[in-house]
Amino acid sequence: MEVTWWGHATCTVEDSGVRFLTDPLFARRLAHLRRRRGALPPPEAGRAEAVLVSHLHADHLHLPSLARLTPGTRLIVPRGAPAAVAGLRRLAGRGLRVTEVGPGDSVTVKGVTVRAVPALHDGRRLPVGPRRSPALGYVVEGEARTYFAGDTGLFDGMAEAVGPVDVALLPVGGWGPYLGHGHLDAGRAARALAELSPAAAVPVHFGTYWPIGMDAVRPHEFHAPGDEFVRHAARLAPKVAVHLLGHGERVRPEVAR
């Protein structure tokens, strides 16, 4: 089992020879955001048997990045996403296989199970609405159980809803100087880690995109979350091996099943 972090919430999870790609964002710029750290992922990053989209926000469901996927790729999205985002329907017409799921649903991809789990986050396609889809996390269950949290805040019963996991990919920051409701910062992510109690963790969703013209506004919120998460995790979940990756780096966490 191997995890590669490409930046923001985009990861490749390879398990049992099956490649999963999370929330692909392969852009130098998205609206008012620009990529400040890490080279754009290479073309090989877009190769996957299945893509997991956690929610409808444009930095997680990015249509131009999804358009780069190979025809025939399975695209697993929150239930109602095609109704809310017309571009998804067009992509389905071009050969992507769109599967809608809600919390508790499972999909099997070449023998590996993907289970959708709840997340505490706004599920609308902003800035438009009002169509809603549930924000989701996913657990990939193969040789290991890997939890991709997407965007979420802490919520009651989180560990029970997610279930036992071996590796947790947790958001620890954002793309701007302030995190709103429904997000994890480094401290809250470490609290979630203590509840989930996996063998290993990889912090994501930090240190990649930042609003244009705001480089000097609370820059620690861009640079510090990864290191802060490592520090908080050492205190709150000392038995968890935390792997702080650079953009494009990969790790094979040691897990015991």
PDB file of C-alpha atoms in Angstrom:
ATOM      1  CA  MET A   1       0.000   0.000   0.000  1.00  0.00           C
ATOM      2  CA  GLU A   2       1.429   3.406  -1.005  1.00  0.00           C
ATOM      3  CA  VAL A   3       0.313   7.033  -0.692  1.00  0.00           C
ATOM      4  CA  THR A   4       1.548   9.918  -2.858  1.00  0.00           C
ATOM      5  CA  TRP A   5       0.651  13.505  -1.972  1.00  0.00           C
ATOM      6  CA  TRP A   6       0.421  15.799  -5.004  1.00  0.00           C
ATOM      7  CA  GLY A   7      -0.658  18.885  -3.048  1.00  0.00           C
ATOM      8  CA  HIS A   8      -3.859  20.278  -1.534  1.00  0.00           C
ATOM      9  CA  ALA A   9      -6.285  17.327  -1.126  1.00  0.00           C
ATOM     10  CA  THR A  10      -4.957  15.415  -4.144  1.00  0.00           C
ATOM     11  CA  CYS A  11      -3.420  12.041  -3.339  1.00  0.00           C
ATOM     12  CA  THR A  12      -2.837   8.756  -5.089  1.00  0.00           C
ATOM     13  CA  VAL A  13      -3.621   5.741  -2.940  1.00  0.00           C
ATOM     14  CA  GLU A  14      -2.385   2.484  -4.457  1.00  0.00           C
ATOM     15  CA  ASP A  15      -3.592  -0.669  -2.770  1.00  0.00           C
ATOM     16  CA  SER A  16      -3.596  -4.247  -4.081  1.00  0.00           C
ATOM     17  CA  GLY A  17      -2.463  -2.970  -7.473  1.00  0.00           C
ATOM     18  CA  VAL A  18      -5.442  -0.594  -7.779  1.00  0.00           C
ATOM     19  CA  ARG A  19      -4.880   3.173  -8.024  1.00  0.00           C
ATOM     20  CA  PHE A  20      -7.280   5.662  -6.456  1.00  0.00           C
ATOM     21  CA  LEU A  21      -6.990   9.421  -6.935  1.00  0.00           C
ATOM     22  CA  THR A  22      -8.555  11.850  -4.461  1.00  0.00           C
ATOM     23  CA  ASP A  23     -10.008  15.278  -5.317  1.00  0.00           C
ATOM     24  CA  PRO A  24      -7.715  15.930  -8.314  1.00  0.00           C
ATOM     25  CA  LEU A  25      -6.635  19.549  -8.721  1.00  0.00           C
ATOM     26  CA  PHE A  26      -4.027  19.964 -11.463  1.00  0.00           C
ATOM     27  CA  ALA A  27      -4.103  23.746 -11.934  1.00  0.00           C
ATOM     28  CA  ARG A  28      -1.633  26.577 -11.453  1.00  0.00           C
ATOM     29  CA  ARG A  29      -4.526  28.889 -10.744  1.00  0.00           C
ATOM     30  CA  LEU A  30      -8.128  28.466  -9.636  1.00  0.00           C
ATOM     31  CA  ALA A  31     -10.164  31.700  -9.544  1.00  0.00           C
ATOM     32  CA  HIS A  32      -8.399  33.884  -6.950  1.00  0.00           C
ATOM     33  CA  LEU A  33      -6.034  31.111  -5.846  1.00  0.00           C
ATOM     34  CA  ARG A  34      -2.624  30.322  -7.239  1.00  0.00           C
ATOM     35  CA  ARG A  35      -0.327  27.415  -6.581  1.00  0.00           C
ATOM     36  CA  ARG A  36       2.514  28.761  -4.472  1.00  0.00           C
ATOM     37  CA  ARG A  37       4.363  25.564  -3.633  1.00  0.00           C
ATOM     38  CA  GLY A  38       5.050  22.331  -5.441  1.00  0.00           C
ATOM     39  CA  ALA A  39       5.286  21.648  -9.157  1.00  0.00           C
ATOM     40  CA  LEU A  40       2.128  20.679 -10.980  1.00  0.00           C
ATOM     41  CA  PRO A  41       1.613  16.927 -10.796  1.00  0.00           C
ATOM     42  CA  PRO A  42       2.965  15.015 -13.817  1.00  0.00           C
ATOM     43  CA  PRO A  43       0.578  13.390 -16.307  1.00  0.00           C
ATOM     44  CA  GLU A  44       0.990  10.040 -14.554  1.00  0.00           C
ATOM     45  CA  ALA A  45      -0.785  11.500 -11.514  1.00  0.00           C
ATOM     46  CA  GLY A  46      -4.030  11.469 -13.476  1.00  0.00           C
ATOM     47  CA  ARG A  47      -3.863   7.714 -14.014  1.00  0.00           C
ATOM     48  CA  ALA A  48      -6.234   5.819 -11.744  1.00  0.00           C
ATOM     49  CA  GLU A  49      -8.851   3.116 -11.813  1.00  0.00           C
ATOM     50  CA  ALA A  50     -11.150   5.287  -9.711  1.00  0.00           C
ATOM     51  CA  VAL A  51     -11.315   8.907  -8.592  1.00  0.00           C
ATOM     52  CA  LEU A  52     -12.862   9.842  -5.245  1.00  0.00           C
ATOM     53  CA  VAL A  53     -14.519  13.276  -5.062  1.00  0.00           C
ATOM     54  CA  SER A  54     -15.332  14.330  -1.517  1.00  0.00           C
ATOM     55  CA  HIS A  55     -17.614  17.315  -2.168  1.00  0.00           C
ATOM     56  CA  LEU A  56     -18.648  19.875  -4.753  1.00  0.00           C
ATOM     57  CA  HIS A  57     -16.413  22.863  -3.956  1.00  0.00           C
ATOM     58  CA  ALA A  58     -14.345  23.828  -6.983  1.00  0.00           C
ATOM     59  CA  ASP A  59     -10.993  23.059  -5.329  1.00  0.00           C
ATOM     60  CA  HIS A  60     -12.165  19.466  -4.797  1.00  0.00           C
ATOM     61  CA  LEU A  61     -14.461  18.894  -7.769  1.00  0.00           C
ATOM     62  CA  HIS A  62     -12.376  20.647 -10.441  1.00  0.00           C
ATOM     63  CA  LEU A  63     -13.874  19.992 -13.848  1.00  0.00           C
ATOM     64  CA  PRO A  64     -10.770  20.787 -15.989  1.00  0.00           C
ATOM     65  CA  SER A  65      -8.730  18.331 -13.913  1.00  0.00           C
ATOM     66  CA  LEU A  66     -11.411  15.655 -14.203  1.00  0.00           C
ATOM     67  CA  ALA A  67     -11.467  16.217 -17.965  1.00  0.00           C
ATOM     68  CA  ARG A  68      -7.840  15.000 -18.081  1.00  0.00           C
ATOM     69  CA  LEU A  69      -8.802  11.547 -16.845  1.00  0.00           C
ATOM     70  CA  THR A  70      -8.680   8.583 -19.181  1.00  0.00           C
ATOM     71  CA  PRO A  71     -12.062   7.584 -20.636  1.00  0.00           C
ATOM     72  CA  GLY A  72     -13.415   4.631 -18.699  1.00  0.00           C
ATOM     73  CA  THR A  73     -12.142   5.916 -15.341  1.00  0.00           C
ATOM     74  CA  ARG A  74     -14.729   5.460 -12.607  1.00  0.00           C
ATOM     75  CA  LEU A  75     -15.630   8.741 -10.909  1.00  0.00           C
ATOM     76  CA  ILE A  76     -17.161   8.286  -7.458  1.00  0.00           C
ATOM     77  CA  VAL A  77     -19.041  11.409  -6.343  1.00  0.00           C
ATOM     78  CA  PRO A  78     -21.521  12.457  -3.648  1.00  0.00           C
ATOM     79  CA  ARG A  79     -25.116  11.597  -4.424  1.00  0.00           C
ATOM     80  CA  GLY A  80     -26.779  14.381  -6.382  1.00  0.00           C
ATOM     81  CA  ALA A  81     -23.529  15.813  -7.745  1.00  0.00           C
ATOM     82  CA  PRO A  82     -24.436  15.440 -11.454  1.00  0.00           C
ATOM     83  CA  ALA A  83     -27.712  17.266 -10.854  1.00  0.00           C
ATOM     84  CA  ALA A  84     -25.865  20.108  -9.129  1.00  0.00           C
ATOM     85  CA  VAL A  85     -22.896  20.380 -11.520  1.00  0.00           C
ATOM     86  CA  ALA A  86     -23.812  20.285 -15.196  1.00  0.00           C
ATOM     87  CA  GLY A  87     -20.181  19.777 -16.200  1.00  0.00           C
ATOM     88  CA  LEU A  88     -20.232  16.356 -14.548  1.00  0.00           C
ATOM     89  CA  ARG A  89     -22.988  15.249 -16.889  1.00  0.00           C
ATOM     90  CA  ARG A  90     -20.901  16.374 -19.858  1.00  0.00           C
ATOM     91  CA  LEU A  91     -17.898  14.422 -18.568  1.00  0.00           C
ATOM     92  CA  ALA A  92     -20.051  11.320 -18.220  1.00  0.00           C
ATOM     93  CA  GLY A  93     -20.983  11.749 -21.866  1.00  0.00           C
ATOM     94  CA  ARG A  94     -17.291  11.744 -22.756  1.00  0.00           C
ATOM     95  CA  GLY A  95     -16.544   8.366 -21.220  1.00  0.00           C
ATOM     96  CA  LEU A  96     -16.119   8.791 -17.460  1.00  0.00           C
ATOM     97  CA  ARG A  97     -18.206   6.325 -15.464  1.00  0.00           C
ATOM     98  CA  VAL A  98     -19.928   8.375 -12.773  1.00  0.00           C
ATOM     99  CA  THR A  99     -21.111   6.570  -9.645  1.00  0.00           C
ATOM    100  CA  GLU A 100     -23.112   8.473  -7.023  1.00  0.00           C
ATOM    101  CA  VAL A 101     -22.832   7.456  -3.354  1.00  0.00           C
ATOM    102  CA  GLY A 102     -24.009   8.581   0.050  1.00  0.00           C
ATOM    103  CA  PRO A 103     -22.794   7.827   3.574  1.00  0.00           C
ATOM    104  CA  GLY A 104     -22.752   4.090   4.156  1.00  0.00           C
ATOM    105  CA  ASP A 105     -22.649   3.125   0.478  1.00  0.00           C
ATOM    106  CA  SER A 106     -19.865   0.878  -0.825  1.00  0.00           C
ATOM    107  CA  VAL A 107     -18.393   0.413  -4.300  1.00  0.00           C
ATOM    108  CA  THR A 108     -15.992  -2.337  -5.370  1.00  0.00           C
ATOM    109  CA  VAL A 109     -13.193  -1.458  -7.777  1.00  0.00           C
ATOM    110  CA  LYS A 110     -11.197  -4.461  -9.026  1.00  0.00           C
ATOM    111  CA  GLY A 111     -11.621  -6.255  -5.730  1.00  0.00           C
ATOM    112  CA  VAL A 112     -10.940  -3.239  -3.490  1.00  0.00           C
ATOM    113  CA  THR A 113     -13.883  -1.798  -1.553  1.00  0.00           C
ATOM    114  CA  VAL A 114     -14.504   1.937  -1.268  1.00  0.00           C
ATOM    115  CA  ARG A 115     -16.859   2.933   1.525  1.00  0.00           C
ATOM    116  CA  ALA A 116     -18.393   6.414   1.738  1.00  0.00           C
ATOM    117  CA  VAL A 117     -18.485   7.929   5.229  1.00  0.00           C
ATOM    118  CA  PRO A 118     -19.948  11.180   6.588  1.00  0.00           C
ATOM    119  CA  ALA A 119     -18.134  14.501   6.731  1.00  0.00           C
ATOM    120  CA  LEU A 120     -19.063  17.754   8.447  1.00  0.00           C
ATOM    121  CA  HIS A 121     -18.779  20.307   5.644  1.00  0.00           C
ATOM    122  CA  ASP A 122     -20.918  22.433   3.332  1.00  0.00           C
ATOM    123  CA  GLY A 123     -21.904  20.243   0.385  1.00  0.00           C
ATOM    124  CA  ARG A 124     -23.134  22.955  -2.000  1.00  0.00           C
ATOM    125  CA  ARG A 125     -21.479  23.930  -5.277  1.00  0.00           C
ATOM    126  CA  LEU A 126     -20.470  27.447  -4.302  1.00  0.00           C
ATOM    127  CA  PRO A 127     -21.103  30.258  -5.077  1.00  0.00           C
ATOM    128  CA  VAL A 128     -24.237  28.865  -6.676  1.00  0.00           C
ATOM    129  CA  GLY A 129     -26.900  26.673  -5.128  1.00  0.00           C
ATOM    130  CA  PRO A 130     -29.189  25.685  -3.643  1.00  0.00           C
ATOM    131  CA  ARG A 131     -28.769  22.066  -4.756  1.00  0.00           C
ATOM    132  CA  ARG A 132     -26.903  20.139  -2.085  1.00  0.00           C
ATOM    133  CA  SER A 133     -24.942  16.941  -2.027  1.00  0.00           C
ATOM    134  CA  PRO A 134     -23.506  15.404   1.103  1.00  0.00           C
ATOM    135  CA  ALA A 135     -19.846  16.088   1.789  1.00  0.00           C
ATOM    136  CA  LEU A 136     -18.111  12.734   2.171  1.00  0.00           C
ATOM    137  CA  GLY A 137     -14.987  10.997   3.274  1.00  0.00           C
ATOM    138  CA  TYR A 138     -13.951   7.629   1.894  1.00  0.00           C
ATOM    139  CA  VAL A 139     -12.341   4.493   3.317  1.00  0.00           C
ATOM    140  CA  VAL A 140     -10.401   2.400   0.786  1.00  0.00           C
ATOM    141  CA  GLU A 141     -10.304  -1.190   2.042  1.00  0.00           C
ATOM    142  CA  GLY A 142      -7.719  -3.469   0.466  1.00  0.00           C
ATOM    143  CA  GLU A 143      -4.460  -4.617   2.035  1.00  0.00           C
ATOM    144  CA  ALA A 144      -4.920  -1.615   4.332  1.00  0.00           C
ATOM    145  CA  ARG A 145      -7.876   0.546   5.353  1.00  0.00           C
ATOM    146  CA  THR A 146      -7.112   4.098   4.236  1.00  0.00           C
ATOM    147  CA  TYR A 147      -9.343   6.985   5.288  1.00  0.00           C
ATOM    148  CA  PHE A 148      -9.456  10.064   3.058  1.00  0.00           C
ATOM    149  CA  ALA A 149     -11.341  12.694   5.049  1.00  0.00           C
ATOM    150  CA  GLY A 150     -11.916  15.238   2.252  1.00  0.00           C
ATOM    151  CA  ASP A 151     -12.903  18.444   4.044  1.00  0.00           C
ATOM    152  CA  THR A 152     -14.504  17.993   7.437  1.00  0.00           C
ATOM    153  CA  GLY A 153     -14.781  19.357  10.908  1.00  0.00           C
ATOM    154  CA  LEU A 154     -14.809  17.267  14.055  1.00  0.00           C
ATOM    155  CA  PHE A 155     -18.211  15.738  14.742  1.00  0.00           C
ATOM    156  CA  ASP A 156     -19.721  13.515  17.400  1.00  0.00           C
ATOM    157  CA  GLY A 157     -19.291   9.843  16.617  1.00  0.00           C
ATOM    158  CA  MET A 158     -16.591  10.456  14.013  1.00  0.00           C
ATOM    159  CA  ALA A 159     -14.533   7.391  14.874  1.00  0.00           C
ATOM    160  CA  GLU A 160     -17.635   5.176  14.924  1.00  0.00           C
ATOM    161  CA  ALA A 161     -18.841   6.542  11.571  1.00  0.00           C
ATOM    162  CA  VAL A 162     -15.447   6.052   9.906  1.00  0.00           C
ATOM    163  CA  GLY A 163     -14.708   2.702  11.524  1.00  0.00           C
ATOM    164  CA  PRO A 164     -11.305   1.086  12.093  1.00  0.00           C
ATOM    165  CA  VAL A 165      -8.603   2.451   9.794  1.00  0.00           C
ATOM    166  CA  ASP A 166      -4.897   1.844   9.326  1.00  0.00           C
ATOM    167  CA  VAL A 167      -3.939   5.083   7.551  1.00  0.00           C
ATOM    168  CA  ALA A 168      -5.619   8.496   7.818  1.00  0.00           C
ATOM    169  CA  LEU A 169      -5.224  11.273   5.236  1.00  0.00           C
ATOM    170  CA  LEU A 170      -6.356  14.302   7.225  1.00  0.00           C
ATOM    171  CA  PRO A 171      -6.752  17.959   6.187  1.00  0.00           C
ATOM    172  CA  VAL A 172      -4.760  20.223   8.498  1.00  0.00           C
ATOM    173  CA  GLY A 173      -5.109  23.662   6.863  1.00  0.00           C
ATOM    174  CA  GLY A 174      -6.735  25.461   3.967  1.00  0.00           C
ATOM    175  CA  TRP A 175      -6.197  27.890   1.117  1.00  0.00           C
ATOM    176  CA  GLY A 176      -6.667  31.168   2.960  1.00  0.00           C
ATOM    177  CA  PRO A 177      -5.777  32.976   6.172  1.00  0.00           C
ATOM    178  CA  TYR A 178      -8.911  31.838   8.025  1.00  0.00           C
ATOM    179  CA  LEU A 179     -10.643  28.468   8.273  1.00  0.00           C
ATOM    180  CA  GLY A 180     -14.408  28.521   8.485  1.00  0.00           C
ATOM    181  CA  HIS A 181     -16.850  26.071  10.020  1.00  0.00           C
ATOM    182  CA  GLY A 182     -16.471  22.494   8.879  1.00  0.00           C
ATOM    183  CA  HIS A 183     -12.677  22.366   8.636  1.00  0.00           C
ATOM    184  CA  LEU A 184      -9.821  20.839  10.590  1.00  0.00           C
ATOM    185  CA  ASP A 185      -6.815  22.893  11.550  1.00  0.00           C
ATOM    186  CA  ALA A 186      -3.656  21.234  12.832  1.00  0.00           C
ATOM    187  CA  GLY A 187      -4.894  21.000  16.416  1.00  0.00           C
ATOM    188  CA  ARG A 188      -8.360  19.683  15.578  1.00  0.00           C
ATOM    189  CA  ALA A 189      -6.863  17.234  13.082  1.00  0.00           C
ATOM    190  CA  ALA A 190      -4.654  15.858  15.850  1.00  0.00           C
ATOM    191  CA  ARG A 191      -7.735  15.431  18.049  1.00  0.00           C
ATOM    192  CA  ALA A 192      -9.417  13.545  15.211  1.00  0.00           C
ATOM    193  CA  LEU A 193      -6.287  11.419  14.877  1.00  0.00           C
ATOM    194  CA  ALA A 194      -6.442  10.521  18.556  1.00  0.00           C
ATOM    195  CA  GLU A 195     -10.072   9.418  18.134  1.00  0.00           C
ATOM    196  CA  LEU A 196      -9.451   7.420  14.951  1.00  0.00           C
ATOM    197  CA  SER A 197      -6.243   5.819  16.261  1.00  0.00           C
ATOM    198  CA  PRO A 198      -4.783   4.560  12.952  1.00  0.00           C
ATOM    199  CA  ALA A 199      -1.275   3.162  12.638  1.00  0.00           C
ATOM    200  CA  ALA A 200      -0.169   6.000  10.348  1.00  0.00           C
ATOM    201  CA  ALA A 201      -1.277   9.415   9.134  1.00  0.00           C
ATOM    202  CA  VAL A 202      -0.466  11.816   6.308  1.00  0.00           C
ATOM    203  CA  PRO A 203      -1.435  15.507   6.635  1.00  0.00           C
ATOM    204  CA  VAL A 204      -2.936  17.069   3.498  1.00  0.00           C
ATOM    205  CA  HIS A 205      -4.816  20.207   2.388  1.00  0.00           C
ATOM    206  CA  PHE A 206      -2.173  22.778   3.331  1.00  0.00           C
ATOM    207  CA  GLY A 207       0.778  24.650   1.896  1.00  0.00           C
ATOM    208  CA  THR A 208      -0.252  24.547  -1.773  1.00  0.00           C
ATOM    209  CA  TYR A 209      -2.740  27.253  -2.825  1.00  0.00           C
ATOM    210  CA  TRP A 210      -3.104  30.799  -1.492  1.00  0.00           C
ATOM    211  CA  PRO A 211      -5.137  33.839  -2.536  1.00  0.00           C
ATOM    212  CA  ILE A 212      -3.417  36.158  -5.008  1.00  0.00           C
ATOM    213  CA  GLY A 213      -2.137  39.318  -3.351  1.00  0.00           C
ATOM    214  CA  MET A 214      -2.374  37.923   0.184  1.00  0.00           C
ATOM    215  CA  ASP A 215       1.101  36.446   0.597  1.00  0.00           C
ATOM    216  CA  ALA A 216       1.790  38.655   3.610  1.00  0.00           C
ATOM    217  CA  VAL A 217      -1.553  38.034   5.355  1.00  0.00           C
ATOM    218  CA  ARG A 218      -1.152  35.454   8.147  1.00  0.00           C
ATOM    219  CA  PRO A 219       1.553  33.573   6.203  1.00  0.00           C
ATOM    220  CA  HIS A 220       1.941  31.058   9.035  1.00  0.00           C
ATOM    221  CA  GLU A 221      -1.454  29.642   8.033  1.00  0.00           C
ATOM    222  CA  PHE A 222       0.183  28.652   4.736  1.00  0.00           C
ATOM    223  CA  HIS A 223       3.582  27.481   5.949  1.00  0.00           C
ATOM    224  CA  ALA A 224       2.998  26.052   9.438  1.00  0.00           C
ATOM    225  CA  PRO A 225       0.068  23.572   9.498  1.00  0.00           C
ATOM    226  CA  GLY A 226       2.082  20.470   8.572  1.00  0.00           C
ATOM    227  CA  ASP A 227       4.707  20.999  11.258  1.00  0.00           C
ATOM    228  CA  GLU A 228       2.043  22.016  13.782  1.00  0.00           C
ATOM    229  CA  PHE A 229       0.111  18.831  13.092  1.00  0.00           C
ATOM    230  CA  VAL A 230       3.238  16.735  13.680  1.00  0.00           C
ATOM    231  CA  ARG A 231       3.757  18.494  17.016  1.00  0.00           C
ATOM    232  CA  HIS A 232       0.139  18.154  18.174  1.00  0.00           C
ATOM    233  CA  ALA A 233      -0.047  14.537  17.026  1.00  0.00           C
ATOM    234  CA  ALA A 234       3.062  13.648  19.024  1.00  0.00           C
ATOM    235  CA  ARG A 235       1.261  14.871  22.139  1.00  0.00           C
ATOM    236  CA  LEU A 236      -2.284  13.607  21.490  1.00  0.00           C
ATOM    237  CA  ALA A 237      -1.631  10.427  19.472  1.00  0.00           C
ATOM    238  CA  PRO A 238       1.983   9.416  20.192  1.00  0.00           C
ATOM    239  CA  LYS A 239       1.562   5.869  18.866  1.00  0.00           C
ATOM    240  CA  VAL A 240       0.611   7.056  15.363  1.00  0.00           C
ATOM    241  CA  ALA A 241       3.415   7.322  12.789  1.00  0.00           C
ATOM    242  CA  VAL A 242       2.927  10.694  11.082  1.00  0.00           C
ATOM    243  CA  HIS A 243       4.440  11.082   7.606  1.00  0.00           C
ATOM    244  CA  LEU A 244       4.882  14.735   6.619  1.00  0.00           C
ATOM    245  CA  LEU A 245       5.319  14.584   2.846  1.00  0.00           C
ATOM    246  CA  GLY A 246       6.511  17.159   0.376  1.00  0.00           C
ATOM    247  CA  HIS A 247       4.665  17.670  -2.891  1.00  0.00           C
ATOM    248  CA  GLY A 248       5.087  14.603  -5.087  1.00  0.00           C
ATOM    249  CA  GLU A 249       6.570  12.497  -2.285  1.00  0.00           C
ATOM    250  CA  ARG A 250       5.259   9.050  -1.451  1.00  0.00           C
ATOM    251  CA  VAL A 251       5.284   6.722   1.509  1.00  0.00           C
ATOM    252  CA  ARG A 252       4.520   3.090   2.206  1.00  0.00           C
ATOM    253  CA  PRO A 253       3.128   3.178   5.749  1.00  0.00           C
ATOM    254  CA  GLU A 254       3.708   0.164   7.920  1.00  0.00           C
ATOM    255  CA  VAL A 255       0.369  -1.278   8.928  1.00  0.00           C
ATOM    256  CA  ALA A 256      -0.509  -4.515  10.708  1.00  0.00           C
ATOM    257  CA  ARG A 257      -3.729  -6.225   9.628  1.00  0.00           C
TER     258      ARG A 257
END
